CSV table of C-alpha atoms in Angstrom, one decimal:
chain,number,residue,atom,x,y,z
V,1,CYS,CA,10.5,5.2,29.0
V,2,ILE,CA,13.0,4.9,25.6
V,3,MET,CA,12.6,2.2,23.7
V,4,ARG,CA,14.3,0.0,21.2
V,5,ILE,CA,11.9,-1.2,18.5
V,6,GLY,CA,13.5,-3.2,15.8
V,7,PHE,CA,11.0,-3.3,11.8
V,8,ASP,CA,10.8,-6.9,9.9
V,9,ALA,CA,12.5,-4.2,7.1
V,10,LYS,CA,13.1,-6.1,4.2
V,11,ARG,CA,10.2,-4.7,1.3
V,12,ALA,CA,11.2,-1.5,2.8
V,13,PHE,CA,14.3,-1.9,1.2
V,14,SER,CA,13.4,-4.5,-2.0
V,15,ASN,CA,10.0,-3.3,-2.5
V,16,TYR,CA,8.7,-0.1,-4.5
V,17,THR,CA,5.0,-0.6,-4.3
V,18,GLY,CA,2.3,-1.6,-2.0
V,19,LEU,CA,4.3,-3.4,0.8
V,20,GLY,CA,7.6,-1.4,0.5
V,21,ASN,CA,4.8,2.6,0.7
V,22,TYR,CA,4.1,0.5,4.0
V,23,SER,CA,7.0,-0.4,5.8
V,24,ARG,CA,8.8,3.2,4.6
V,25,ASP,CA,6.2,5.2,5.9
V,26,THR,CA,5.4,3.3,9.1
V,27,ILE,CA,9.6,4.1,10.3
V,28,ARG,CA,9.6,7.2,8.8
V,29,VAL,CA,6.1,8.0,11.1
V,30,LEU,CA,7.5,6.9,14.0
V,31,THR,CA,10.7,8.6,14.4
V,32,THR,CA,9.6,12.2,13.3
V,33,PHE,CA,7.3,11.9,16.2
V,34,PHE,CA,8.6,9.5,18.0
V,35,SER,CA,12.5,10.6,17.7
V,36,GLU,CA,13.3,9.4,21.7
V,37,ASN,CA,13.4,6.0,21.2
V,38,LYS,CA,15.7,4.2,19.1
V,39,TYR,CA,14.6,1.9,15.9
V,40,PHE,CA,16.1,-0.3,14.4
V,41,LEU,CA,15.9,-2.0,10.5
V,42,PHE,CA,16.2,-5.3,10.1
V,43,THR,CA,17.4,-6.4,6.2
V,44,PRO,CA,19.1,-9.0,4.6
V,45,LYS,CA,20.2,-6.9,1.8
V,46,LYS,CA,21.1,-3.0,3.0
V,47,THR,CA,20.9,-1.2,-0.8
V,48,LEU,CA,19.7,1.5,-0.2
V,49,ASN,CA,15.8,2.2,-1.9
V,50,PRO,CA,16.2,5.7,-3.1
V,51,ARG,CA,12.5,6.1,-1.1
V,52,LEU,CA,14.6,5.1,1.8
V,53,ASN,CA,16.4,8.0,1.5
V,54,PHE,CA,15.0,10.2,4.3
V,55,ILE,CA,17.1,7.4,7.1
V,56,LYS,CA,20.1,8.9,5.7
V,57,SER,CA,19.3,12.2,8.0
V,58,GLN,CA,17.8,10.3,10.9
V,59,LYS,CA,20.1,10.2,14.5
V,60,ASN,CA,18.1,7.4,16.2
V,61,LEU,CA,17.6,4.3,13.2
V,62,ASN,CA,20.2,1.5,12.6
V,63,ILE,CA,20.5,-1.3,10.3
V,64,ILE,CA,21.1,-4.7,11.3
V,65,SER,CA,22.3,-7.2,9.2
V,66,PRO,CA,23.4,-10.7,8.9
V,67,ASN,CA,26.7,-10.9,9.9
V,68,ASN,CA,27.9,-13.5,9.5
V,69,LEU,CA,29.0,-16.5,6.0
V,70,PHE,CA,26.7,-19.0,6.8
V,71,ASN,CA,23.8,-16.0,7.0
V,72,LYS,CA,25.1,-13.8,4.3
V,73,LEU,CA,25.0,-17.0,2.0
V,74,PHE,CA,20.7,-17.8,3.4
V,75,PRO,CA,18.8,-14.2,4.3
V,76,SER,CA,16.2,-16.2,4.4
V,77,TYR,CA,16.6,-18.4,6.4
V,78,TRP,CA,18.7,-16.0,8.6
V,79,ARG,CA,15.0,-13.7,8.5
V,80,THR,CA,13.3,-16.9,9.4
V,81,LYS,CA,15.3,-18.5,12.0
V,82,LYS,CA,18.6,-17.0,13.2
V,83,ILE,CA,18.0,-13.4,12.7
V,84,VAL,CA,16.0,-13.9,15.8
V,85,ASN,CA,20.2,-14.0,18.0
V,86,ASP,CA,20.4,-10.4,15.7
V,87,ILE,CA,16.7,-9.3,17.7
V,88,ARG,CA,18.5,-10.2,21.1
V,89,PHE,CA,21.9,-9.1,20.6
V,90,ASN,CA,20.0,-5.6,20.1
V,91,LYS,CA,17.7,-6.3,23.6
V,92,ILE,CA,14.8,-4.9,22.1
V,93,ASP,CA,11.8,-4.5,22.9
V,94,ILE,CA,9.5,-4.7,20.2
V,95,TYR,CA,9.5,-6.3,17.3
V,96,HIS,CA,7.1,-5.2,14.2
V,97,GLY,CA,6.7,-7.5,11.5
V,98,LEU,CA,5.4,-5.2,8.7
V,99,SER,CA,4.0,-7.8,5.8
V,100,HIS,CA,2.7,-10.7,7.6
V,101,GLU,CA,6.0,-12.2,9.1
V,102,LEU,CA,7.3,-12.6,12.2
V,103,PRO,CA,10.7,-15.0,12.8
V,104,ILE,CA,10.9,-18.5,14.2
V,105,GLY,CA,11.0,-18.9,17.8
V,106,ILE,CA,11.0,-15.6,18.7
V,107,GLU,CA,7.9,-16.6,21.9
V,108,LYS,CA,10.4,-17.5,23.2
V,109,THR,CA,11.7,-14.4,24.3
V,110,ASP,CA,11.2,-11.1,26.1
V,111,VAL,CA,10.3,-9.5,23.0
V,112,LYS,CA,7.4,-8.4,22.3
V,113,THR,CA,5.7,-8.8,18.7
V,114,VAL,CA,3.6,-7.0,16.6
V,115,VAL,CA,2.2,-8.7,12.8
V,116,THR,CA,0.8,-6.3,10.2
V,117,ILE,CA,-1.5,-7.9,8.2
V,118,HIS,CA,-2.6,-6.5,5.2
V,119,ASP,CA,-5.5,-8.4,3.5
V,120,LEU,CA,-6.1,-11.8,3.4
V,121,ILE,CA,-6.4,-12.5,-0.3
V,122,TYR,CA,-5.1,-15.0,-1.2
V,123,LEU,CA,-7.8,-16.8,1.0
V,124,ARG,CA,-10.9,-15.0,0.2
V,125,TYR,CA,-10.1,-14.5,-4.1
V,126,PRO,CA,-8.2,-18.4,-4.2
V,127,GLU,CA,-8.6,-18.4,-7.7
V,128,PHE,CA,-5.4,-15.4,-8.3
V,129,PHE,CA,-3.2,-17.4,-6.4
V,130,THR,CA,-0.3,-20.6,-7.5
V,131,LYS,CA,-1.1,-23.6,-4.6
V,132,PHE,CA,2.4,-24.0,-3.8
V,133,ASP,CA,2.1,-19.6,-2.6
V,134,ARG,CA,-1.5,-19.8,-0.6
V,135,LYS,CA,0.0,-22.7,1.2
V,136,ILE,CA,3.1,-21.1,1.8
V,137,TYR,CA,1.2,-17.7,3.1
V,138,ASP,CA,-1.1,-19.8,4.8
V,139,LYS,CA,1.4,-20.9,7.0
V,140,LYS,CA,3.4,-17.6,7.3
V,141,PHE,CA,0.3,-15.4,8.2
V,142,ARG,CA,-1.0,-18.2,10.5
V,143,SER,CA,1.8,-18.1,11.9
V,144,ALA,CA,2.6,-14.9,13.5
V,145,CYS,CA,-1.3,-14.2,14.0
V,146,ASN,CA,-1.2,-17.0,16.7
V,147,ARG,CA,3.0,-16.6,18.0
V,148,ALA,CA,1.9,-11.9,17.2
V,149,ASP,CA,1.3,-10.1,21.1
V,150,LYS,CA,-0.7,-7.7,18.7
V,151,ILE,CA,-2.2,-7.9,15.3
V,152,ILE,CA,-2.6,-4.5,13.2
V,153,ALA,CA,-4.9,-5.0,11.2
V,154,ILE,CA,-5.0,-2.3,8.1
V,155,SER,CA,-8.8,-1.8,7.9
V,156,LYS,CA,-11.8,-3.2,9.3
V,157,GLN,CA,-12.0,-5.4,6.4
V,158,THR,CA,-8.8,-7.3,7.3
V,159,LYS,CA,-10.2,-8.0,10.9
V,160,LYS,CA,-12.7,-9.3,10.0
V,161,ASP,CA,-11.4,-11.2,7.9
V,162,ILE,CA,-8.7,-12.4,11.4
V,163,ILE,CA,-11.9,-12.9,12.9
V,164,ASP,CA,-13.1,-14.8,10.1
V,165,PHE,CA,-10.4,-16.8,8.4
V,166,PHE,CA,-8.1,-17.4,11.5
V,167,ASN,CA,-10.7,-17.8,14.6
V,168,ILE,CA,-8.4,-14.7,16.1
V,169,HIS,CA,-10.1,-13.0,18.9
V,170,GLU,CA,-10.5,-9.5,18.5
V,171,ASN,CA,-10.0,-7.9,21.4
V,172,LYS,CA,-6.0,-9.5,20.0
V,173,ILE,CA,-6.4,-7.1,16.4
V,174,GLU,CA,-5.9,-3.4,16.6
V,175,VAL,CA,-6.7,-1.1,13.0
V,176,VAL,CA,-4.9,0.8,12.1
V,177,TYR,CA,-4.8,2.2,8.6
V,178,GLN,CA,-2.5,3.5,6.6
V,179,GLY,CA,-1.3,6.7,5.9
V,180,CYS,CA,0.9,7.9,2.6
V,181,ASN,CA,3.7,9.9,0.8
V,182,GLU,CA,3.8,13.3,1.8
V,183,VAL,CA,4.9,14.1,-1.1
V,184,PHE,CA,1.8,14.1,-1.8
V,185,LYS,CA,-0.3,16.7,0.1
V,186,SER,CA,1.4,19.5,-0.2
V,187,THR,CA,0.3,21.3,-3.8
V,188,LYS,CA,3.1,21.4,-7.3
V,189,ASN,CA,3.1,24.7,-9.3
V,190,ALA,CA,2.0,24.9,-13.2
V,191,ASP,CA,6.0,24.7,-14.1
V,192,ASP,CA,6.5,21.6,-12.1
V,193,ILE,CA,3.4,19.5,-13.2
V,194,SER,CA,3.7,21.3,-16.7
V,195,ASN,CA,7.6,19.8,-17.2
V,196,VAL,CA,6.6,15.6,-15.8
V,197,LYS,CA,3.9,16.2,-18.5
V,198,ASN,CA,6.2,17.7,-21.4
V,199,LYS,CA,8.8,14.9,-19.9
V,200,PHE,CA,6.1,11.8,-20.6
V,201,LYS,CA,4.3,13.2,-22.9
V,202,LEU,CA,1.2,13.4,-21.1
V,203,PHE,CA,-2.2,14.0,-23.2
V,204,GLU,CA,-4.1,17.4,-22.0
V,205,ASN,CA,-6.5,15.6,-20.0
V,206,TYR,CA,-6.9,12.4,-18.6
V,207,LEU,CA,-7.6,10.1,-16.4
V,208,LEU,CA,-6.4,7.9,-14.1
V,209,TYR,CA,-5.5,4.5,-12.6
V,210,VAL,CA,-2.3,3.5,-10.6
V,211,GLY,CA,-1.5,-0.6,-9.5
V,212,SER,CA,-0.1,-3.1,-10.5
V,213,ILE,CA,-2.0,-4.5,-13.7
V,214,GLU,CA,-3.7,-8.0,-12.4
V,215,LYS,CA,-6.6,-9.8,-13.0
V,216,ARG,CA,-7.8,-8.9,-9.1
V,217,LYS,CA,-7.2,-4.9,-10.6
V,218,ASN,CA,-9.3,-4.7,-12.7
V,219,LEU,CA,-7.8,-3.2,-15.3
V,220,LEU,CA,-10.0,-4.1,-18.1
V,221,THR,CA,-13.1,-3.1,-17.3
V,222,LEU,CA,-12.3,0.5,-17.5
V,223,LEU,CA,-10.4,0.0,-20.4
V,224,GLU,CA,-14.3,-1.1,-21.2
V,225,SER,CA,-15.4,2.3,-20.7
V,226,LEU,CA,-12.9,4.2,-21.4
V,227,LYS,CA,-14.0,2.6,-25.6
V,228,ASN,CA,-17.5,4.8,-24.5
V,229,LEU,CA,-16.2,7.4,-24.0
V,230,PRO,CA,-14.4,9.4,-27.0
V,231,ASN,CA,-13.2,12.3,-25.6
V,232,LYS,CA,-11.2,11.1,-23.1
V,233,ASN,CA,-8.1,9.9,-22.5
V,234,LEU,CA,-6.8,7.1,-19.9
V,235,ILE,CA,-3.0,7.2,-18.2
V,236,ILE,CA,-1.8,3.6,-16.7
V,237,ILE,CA,1.4,4.4,-13.5
V,238,GLY,CA,1.5,0.6,-13.1
V,239,GLU,CA,3.9,-2.9,-14.4
V,240,GLY,CA,2.2,-6.9,-15.0
V,241,THR,CA,3.4,-9.7,-17.1
V,242,SER,CA,-0.2,-11.4,-18.4
V,243,TYR,CA,-2.3,-10.1,-17.7
V,244,LYS,CA,-1.3,-6.2,-18.8
V,245,LYS,CA,-0.7,-8.2,-22.5
V,246,GLU,CA,-4.7,-8.8,-22.4
V,247,CYS,CA,-4.9,-5.1,-21.6
V,248,LEU,CA,-2.6,-4.5,-24.5
V,249,ASP,CA,-4.1,-6.2,-27.0
V,250,PHE,CA,-7.6,-5.5,-25.5
V,251,ILE,CA,-6.3,-1.6,-26.4
V,252,LYS,CA,-4.6,-2.8,-30.1
V,253,LYS,CA,-7.7,-4.5,-30.7
V,254,ASN,CA,-9.9,-1.2,-29.7
V,255,LYS,CA,-7.5,0.7,-31.3
V,256,LEU,CA,-7.6,3.0,-27.7
V,257,GLU,CA,-3.7,3.9,-28.3
V,258,ASN,CA,-3.3,7.2,-28.4
V,259,ARG,CA,-6.1,7.6,-25.7
V,260,THR,CA,-3.6,5.4,-23.3
V,261,LYS,CA,0.5,5.4,-21.2
V,262,ILE,CA,0.8,3.8,-19.7
V,263,LEU,CA,4.0,4.2,-16.9
V,264,SER,CA,6.4,2.7,-14.5
V,265,GLY,CA,9.3,3.3,-12.6
V,266,LEU,CA,8.4,6.8,-12.2
V,267,ASN,CA,9.8,8.6,-8.4
V,268,LEU,CA,7.3,10.3,-6.2
V,269,PHE,CA,7.5,13.0,-7.6
V,270,GLU,CA,6.4,12.6,-10.2
V,271,MET,CA,3.7,10.8,-9.9
V,272,ALA,CA,1.9,13.2,-7.5
V,273,CYS,CA,2.1,15.5,-9.9
V,274,ILE,CA,0.2,13.7,-12.5
V,275,TYR,CA,-2.2,12.7,-9.9
V,276,GLN,CA,-2.8,16.3,-8.8
V,277,ASP,CA,-2.9,17.6,-12.5
V,278,ALA,CA,-5.4,14.5,-13.2
V,279,GLU,CA,-9.7,14.5,-14.1
V,280,MET,CA,-9.9,12.3,-11.7
V,281,LEU,CA,-8.4,8.5,-10.3
V,282,ILE,CA,-10.9,5.5,-11.4
V,283,TYR,CA,-9.9,2.9,-8.5
V,284,PRO,CA,-11.9,-0.1,-10.2
V,285,SER,CA,-10.1,-3.0,-8.1
V,286,ILE,CA,-12.1,-6.8,-7.6
V,287,PHE,CA,-10.5,-6.1,-2.9
V,288,GLU,CA,-7.8,-4.1,-0.9
V,289,GLY,CA,-6.7,-4.8,2.3
V,290,PHE,CA,-7.1,-0.8,2.5
V,291,GLY,CA,-6.7,1.0,-1.6
V,292,ILE,CA,-3.4,3.7,-1.1
V,293,PRO,CA,-4.4,5.7,-4.4
V,294,ILE,CA,-7.6,6.6,-3.2
V,295,VAL,CA,-5.6,7.7,-0.2
V,296,GLU,CA,-2.7,10.3,-2.1
V,297,ALA,CA,-6.0,11.4,-4.9
V,298,LEU,CA,-8.2,13.2,-2.0
V,299,PHE,CA,-5.3,14.2,-0.9
V,300,SER,CA,-4.0,15.0,-4.2
V,301,LYS,CA,-7.9,17.1,-4.5
V,302,ILE,CA,-8.7,15.4,-7.4
V,303,PRO,CA,-12.6,13.1,-7.6
V,304,VAL,CA,-12.1,9.3,-6.7
V,305,ILE,CA,-14.0,6.6,-8.0
V,306,THR,CA,-14.1,3.5,-6.4
V,307,SER,CA,-15.3,0.1,-6.1
V,308,ARG,CA,-18.5,-0.8,-3.8
V,309,ASP,CA,-17.8,-2.2,-1.1
V,310,GLY,CA,-15.2,-4.5,1.3
V,311,CYS,CA,-12.4,-1.3,2.4
V,312,PHE,CA,-12.9,0.9,0.0
V,313,LYS,CA,-15.6,3.2,1.7
V,314,GLU,CA,-13.5,2.4,4.4
V,315,ALA,CA,-10.6,5.1,3.0
V,316,GLY,CA,-12.4,6.7,0.2
V,317,GLY,CA,-15.4,8.4,2.1
V,318,GLU,CA,-18.8,9.6,2.3
V,319,ASN,CA,-18.0,11.8,-1.1
V,320,SER,CA,-16.4,9.5,-3.2
V,321,ILE,CA,-18.5,7.4,-5.5
V,322,TYR,CA,-19.1,3.5,-5.3
V,323,ILE,CA,-19.6,1.4,-8.5
V,324,ASN,CA,-20.1,-2.3,-9.3
V,325,PRO,CA,-16.6,-3.3,-9.9
V,326,LEU,CA,-17.8,-6.0,-13.4
V,327,SER,CA,-19.5,-3.7,-15.0
V,328,SER,CA,-18.2,-0.6,-17.6
V,329,LYS,CA,-21.9,0.9,-17.6
V,330,GLU,CA,-21.3,2.5,-14.3
V,331,ILE,CA,-18.1,2.9,-14.7
V,332,THR,CA,-18.2,4.9,-17.7
V,333,ASN,CA,-22.1,6.9,-15.7
V,334,ALA,CA,-19.7,7.3,-12.9
V,335,ILE,CA,-16.8,9.2,-15.0
V,336,ASN,CA,-20.0,10.8,-16.7
V,337,LYS,CA,-21.3,12.0,-14.1
V,338,ILE,CA,-18.5,13.8,-12.7
V,339,SER,CA,-17.4,15.3,-16.2
V,340,ASN,CA,-20.7,16.9,-16.7
V,341,ASP,CA,-21.3,18.7,-12.6
V,342,GLU,CA,-18.3,20.9,-11.6
V,343,ASN,CA,-20.3,22.2,-8.3
V,344,PHE,CA,-21.6,18.4,-7.7
V,345,LYS,CA,-16.7,17.7,-8.4
V,346,LYS,CA,-16.0,20.2,-6.1
V,347,LYS,CA,-17.6,18.9,-4.1
V,348,MET,CA,-16.4,15.9,-3.8
V,349,ILE,CA,-13.1,17.5,-4.2
V,350,GLU,CA,-13.9,19.8,-1.4
V,351,LYS,CA,-15.1,16.4,1.1
V,352,GLY,CA,-12.6,13.9,-0.1
V,353,TYR,CA,-10.3,15.9,1.0
V,354,ASN,CA,-11.3,16.6,3.8
V,355,PHE,CA,-12.2,13.0,5.3
V,356,ALA,CA,-8.2,12.2,4.1
V,357,GLN,CA,-7.1,14.7,7.6
V,358,ASN,CA,-8.0,11.0,9.3
V,359,PHE,CA,-4.6,9.6,7.3
V,360,THR,CA,-2.2,12.1,8.3
V,361,ASP,CA,0.9,11.1,9.5
V,362,LYS,CA,1.0,12.3,13.2
V,363,LYS,CA,-2.2,10.3,13.4
V,364,ILE,CA,-0.9,6.7,12.4
V,365,ALA,CA,2.3,7.4,14.3
V,366,ASN,CA,0.0,9.0,17.5
V,367,ASN,CA,-2.0,5.5,15.6
V,368,LEU,CA,0.5,2.6,16.1
V,369,MET,CA,2.9,3.6,19.4
V,370,LYS,CA,-0.5,3.0,21.5
V,371,VAL,CA,-0.6,-0.3,20.4
V,372,TYR,CA,3.6,-0.1,21.3
V,373,LYS,CA,2.5,1.7,24.6
V,374,SER,CA,-0.2,-1.5,25.4
V,375,LEU,CA,2.5,-3.7,25.6
């Protein structure tokens, strides 16, 4: 039977990082592998993010945004409440909140609901969030979990946190892993890589860090490690504000300007070229819901060094190296181990790539559809 599936697509349109990537990939894999269904993207603003260009060729997609003056003037109110009228009008069978939220009142309709919870970091590490943000998140996340028919957790770690912090029964929660964009899965040719390296004036050889430059992501510890690796260079892909300034101060103080480069605003093809040419990815985050850069690196056939505990092993498999993210010494030792042992590095790449096949588009699409069909 053909389903009419609605998505809270705000972040697919407006966000270029984690939640945006998850939203776009979810829409892309479902519209591709289950093209018989009708899909509706509910968004306050229709301006097309370049990373959403794939929807232009999809015949089974409709974009729904506020249609009267009041809702256009107050898009947040529309998305939180008034959207329910549009969901009913479009006869949606299943509505999927892709980023922790469901509209108020949808539980009083016949529409079945799914919400994806990415992480509960604001409860585990409250010091990384303002009191105001914690309050808002708590209200939205708890409410969505209580009202949803099904919850998707993006890792076993997140599922455990939902059970522990929100006291939700485990049968209500399904773990469906994230994948990454197709562009990381095909081998880039030498000319393309060379063009990207020239465009951004990259080093001949380099280590790679990908992620927002914020305290929780812990770039400073990696920079401390770089200080002790005089023959290594580091490319950083990410943006940040106050913590980025701390990192820049450290770079200056330790005379690392000639061995580091911070890039942002890249397109995905450029990112894929940079990944595939890197010596390895170092992802020293203190806590994540999942860790998409790890999967991007495994598909790009480069080794991964990431943090022990939490969800990281779910994304990185048995053959990545796991370190204490706050120990620059452990990071340094791991980098040296990969650099100095070609056979070890080869094995990491080969087995890591095999492990990445757990995160193919088809698997993810099937797992999502299984959740929908269970409703």
